[in-house]
Amino acid sequence: MSLFNWSDKFKIGIDSIDLQHQKLVEILNELHEAMLTEKTELIMGDTLNKMVTYTQEHFAFEEGLLRQAKYPELDTHKKAHEAFVAKATALSSRFSEKKQTLNVETWDFLKNWLKNHMLGEDKKYVAHLKSQGQ
Ligand SMILES: [Fe+2]
Ligand SMILES: [Fe+2]
């Protein structure tokens, strides 16, 4: 388990999206910090909620751009987003109901999903968006 280090390889070359991805990584690292320093459950719960909320905002923004650009894979992309939001929301509720602790596995799941999504699905739409003037 290590921090999520942002690097240029995560950049997709569309500034608005890159800034949001960077912010998501920051929030994930905040969660890591809260977990490692055994912050109170309240702080961890708040950080988890912040992550879920920001993720939803980012996904909505991204899907908006893809819709405008008539991205042919929008539905598949949206489904991937929805699946993640469902998992992250469930995690956050289980945490607030004290049925789930925040641990290495949880954090790694969030980190790996985001990492793979940015490097995989998100990079796939770049050429199309750019061809549509983004
Ligand atoms: Fe995405
Ligand atoms: Fe994204």
mmCIF file of C-alpha atoms and ligand atoms in Angstrom:
data_model
loop_
_atom_site.group_PDB
_atom_site.id
_atom_site.type_symbol
_atom_site.label_atom_id
_atom_site.label_comp_id
_atom_site.label_asym_id
_atom_site.label_seq_id
_atom_site.Cartn_x
_atom_site.Cartn_y
_atom_site.Cartn_z
ATOM 1 C CA MET A 1 0.000 0.000 0.000
ATOM 2 C CA SER A 2 1.460 3.267 -1.013
ATOM 3 C CA LEU A 3 0.261 6.729 -1.803
ATOM 4 C CA PHE A 4 -1.205 7.390 -5.188
ATOM 5 C CA ASN A 5 1.521 9.435 -6.812
ATOM 6 C CA TRP A 6 0.236 11.618 -9.576
ATOM 7 C CA SER A 7 2.454 11.673 -12.621
ATOM 8 C CA ASP A 8 2.245 12.858 -16.202
ATOM 9 C CA LYS A 9 1.398 9.389 -17.428
ATOM 10 C CA PHE A 10 -2.099 9.944 -16.032
ATOM 11 C CA LYS A 11 -2.615 13.101 -18.069
ATOM 12 C CA ILE A 12 -4.995 12.718 -20.962
ATOM 13 C CA GLY A 13 -4.316 16.173 -22.402
ATOM 14 C CA ILE A 14 -7.705 17.770 -21.746
ATOM 15 C CA ASP A 15 -7.078 20.320 -18.992
ATOM 16 C CA SER A 16 -10.485 20.299 -17.313
ATOM 17 C CA ILE A 17 -10.420 16.515 -16.980
ATOM 18 C CA ASP A 18 -6.781 16.379 -15.894
ATOM 19 C CA LEU A 19 -7.481 18.863 -13.092
ATOM 20 C CA GLN A 20 -10.448 16.822 -11.890
ATOM 21 C CA HIS A 21 -8.461 13.594 -12.006
ATOM 22 C CA GLN A 22 -5.708 15.264 -9.992
ATOM 23 C CA LYS A 23 -8.250 16.404 -7.420
ATOM 24 C CA LEU A 24 -9.622 12.858 -7.177
ATOM 25 C CA VAL A 25 -6.143 11.534 -6.520
ATOM 26 C CA GLU A 26 -5.701 14.209 -3.823
ATOM 27 C CA ILE A 27 -8.907 13.121 -2.089
ATOM 28 C CA LEU A 28 -7.835 9.482 -2.240
ATOM 29 C CA ASN A 29 -4.536 10.428 -0.653
ATOM 30 C CA GLU A 30 -6.405 12.331 2.049
ATOM 31 C CA LEU A 31 -8.284 9.146 2.746
ATOM 32 C CA HIS A 32 -5.013 7.238 2.909
ATOM 33 C CA GLU A 33 -3.655 9.781 5.369
ATOM 34 C CA ALA A 34 -6.797 9.611 7.519
ATOM 35 C CA MET A 35 -6.551 5.831 7.545
ATOM 36 C CA LEU A 36 -2.847 5.679 8.417
ATOM 37 C CA THR A 37 -2.962 8.245 11.171
ATOM 38 C CA GLU A 38 -6.085 6.606 12.590
ATOM 39 C CA LYS A 39 -8.139 9.719 12.359
ATOM 40 C CA THR A 40 -11.563 9.564 13.961
ATOM 41 C CA GLU A 41 -14.315 7.637 12.224
ATOM 42 C CA LEU A 42 -16.053 10.940 11.646
ATOM 43 C CA ILE A 43 -13.133 12.288 9.636
ATOM 44 C CA MET A 44 -12.754 9.051 7.691
ATOM 45 C CA GLY A 45 -16.483 8.950 6.986
ATOM 46 C CA ASP A 46 -16.444 12.560 5.809
ATOM 47 C CA THR A 47 -13.487 11.921 3.540
ATOM 48 C CA LEU A 48 -15.180 8.862 2.073
ATOM 49 C CA ASN A 49 -18.301 10.918 1.394
ATOM 50 C CA LYS A 50 -16.232 13.664 -0.155
ATOM 51 C CA MET A 51 -14.668 11.088 -2.469
ATOM 52 C CA VAL A 52 -18.048 9.675 -3.500
ATOM 53 C CA THR A 53 -19.501 13.155 -4.118
ATOM 54 C CA TYR A 54 -16.522 14.409 -6.076
ATOM 55 C CA THR A 55 -16.382 11.227 -8.127
ATOM 56 C CA GLN A 56 -20.033 11.686 -9.086
ATOM 57 C CA GLU A 57 -19.425 15.318 -10.058
ATOM 58 C CA HIS A 58 -16.455 14.347 -12.162
ATOM 59 C CA PHE A 59 -18.309 11.504 -13.880
ATOM 60 C CA ALA A 60 -21.242 13.793 -14.675
ATOM 61 C CA PHE A 61 -18.883 16.379 -16.164
ATOM 62 C CA GLU A 62 -17.024 13.778 -18.207
ATOM 63 C CA GLU A 63 -20.230 12.179 -19.479
ATOM 64 C CA GLY A 64 -21.475 15.646 -20.452
ATOM 65 C CA LEU A 65 -18.417 16.209 -22.631
ATOM 66 C CA LEU A 66 -18.744 12.751 -24.151
ATOM 67 C CA ARG A 67 -22.434 13.320 -24.882
ATOM 68 C CA GLN A 68 -21.725 16.657 -26.557
ATOM 69 C CA ALA A 69 -19.032 15.031 -28.665
ATOM 70 C CA LYS A 70 -21.363 12.120 -29.500
ATOM 71 C CA TYR A 71 -18.828 9.604 -28.230
ATOM 72 C CA PRO A 72 -19.959 6.219 -29.582
ATOM 73 C CA GLU A 73 -18.825 4.313 -26.452
ATOM 74 C CA LEU A 74 -20.668 6.604 -24.037
ATOM 75 C CA ASP A 75 -23.031 3.899 -22.771
ATOM 76 C CA THR A 76 -20.236 1.481 -21.914
ATOM 77 C CA HIS A 77 -18.274 4.260 -20.280
ATOM 78 C CA LYS A 78 -21.295 5.352 -18.268
ATOM 79 C CA LYS A 79 -21.863 1.804 -17.067
ATOM 80 C CA ALA A 80 -18.301 1.602 -15.772
ATOM 81 C CA HIS A 81 -18.863 4.873 -13.879
ATOM 82 C CA GLU A 82 -22.160 3.639 -12.457
ATOM 83 C CA ALA A 83 -20.645 0.371 -11.266
ATOM 84 C CA PHE A 84 -17.921 2.241 -9.419
ATOM 85 C CA VAL A 85 -20.328 4.727 -7.842
ATOM 86 C CA ALA A 86 -22.503 1.826 -6.651
ATOM 87 C CA LYS A 87 -19.523 0.142 -5.009
ATOM 88 C CA ALA A 88 -18.121 3.334 -3.486
ATOM 89 C CA THR A 89 -21.549 4.362 -2.177
ATOM 90 C CA ALA A 90 -22.104 0.934 -0.640
ATOM 91 C CA LEU A 91 -18.695 1.131 0.967
ATOM 92 C CA SER A 92 -19.406 4.541 2.394
ATOM 93 C CA SER A 93 -22.780 3.443 3.826
ATOM 94 C CA ARG A 94 -21.330 0.271 5.321
ATOM 95 C CA PHE A 95 -18.616 2.377 6.879
ATOM 96 C CA SER A 96 -21.089 4.782 8.472
ATOM 97 C CA GLU A 97 -23.139 1.832 9.744
ATOM 98 C CA LYS A 98 -19.914 0.472 11.256
ATOM 99 C CA LYS A 99 -20.167 -2.693 9.190
ATOM 100 C CA GLN A 100 -16.989 -1.958 7.317
ATOM 101 C CA THR A 101 -13.623 -0.614 8.309
ATOM 102 C CA LEU A 102 -11.301 1.306 6.114
ATOM 103 C CA ASN A 103 -8.319 -0.887 5.430
ATOM 104 C CA VAL A 104 -5.581 -1.604 2.935
ATOM 105 C CA GLU A 105 -7.855 -3.706 0.721
ATOM 106 C CA THR A 106 -10.525 -1.037 0.591
ATOM 107 C CA TRP A 107 -8.079 1.677 -0.227
ATOM 108 C CA ASP A 108 -6.269 -0.419 -2.824
ATOM 109 C CA PHE A 109 -9.556 -1.202 -4.496
ATOM 110 C CA LEU A 110 -10.399 2.502 -4.836
ATOM 111 C CA LYS A 111 -6.910 3.414 -5.956
ATOM 112 C CA ASN A 112 -6.587 0.616 -8.498
ATOM 113 C CA TRP A 113 -9.991 1.235 -9.972
ATOM 114 C CA LEU A 114 -9.268 4.911 -10.502
ATOM 115 C CA LYS A 115 -5.798 4.255 -11.849
ATOM 116 C CA ASN A 116 -6.990 1.628 -14.339
ATOM 117 C CA HIS A 117 -9.961 3.716 -15.394
ATOM 118 C CA MET A 118 -7.863 6.814 -16.090
ATOM 119 C CA LEU A 119 -5.229 4.856 -17.985
ATOM 120 C CA GLY A 120 -7.747 2.690 -19.817
ATOM 121 C CA GLU A 121 -11.336 3.830 -20.448
ATOM 122 C CA ASP A 122 -10.599 7.551 -20.098
ATOM 123 C CA LYS A 123 -7.654 7.521 -22.484
ATOM 124 C CA LYS A 124 -9.846 5.797 -25.075
ATOM 125 C CA TYR A 125 -12.112 8.820 -25.553
ATOM 126 C CA VAL A 126 -9.326 11.380 -26.002
ATOM 127 C CA ALA A 127 -8.854 11.026 -29.764
ATOM 128 C CA HIS A 128 -12.590 11.295 -30.317
ATOM 129 C CA LEU A 129 -12.977 14.346 -28.065
ATOM 130 C CA LYS A 130 -10.033 16.075 -29.722
ATOM 131 C CA SER A 131 -11.436 15.371 -33.170
ATOM 132 C CA GLN A 132 -14.588 17.160 -31.961
ATOM 133 C CA GLY A 133 -12.648 20.243 -30.943
ATOM 134 C CA GLN A 134 -11.967 19.654 -27.230
HETATM 135 FE FE FE B 1 -14.381 8.009 -17.010
HETATM 136 FE FE FE B 2 -12.378 10.400 -15.562
#
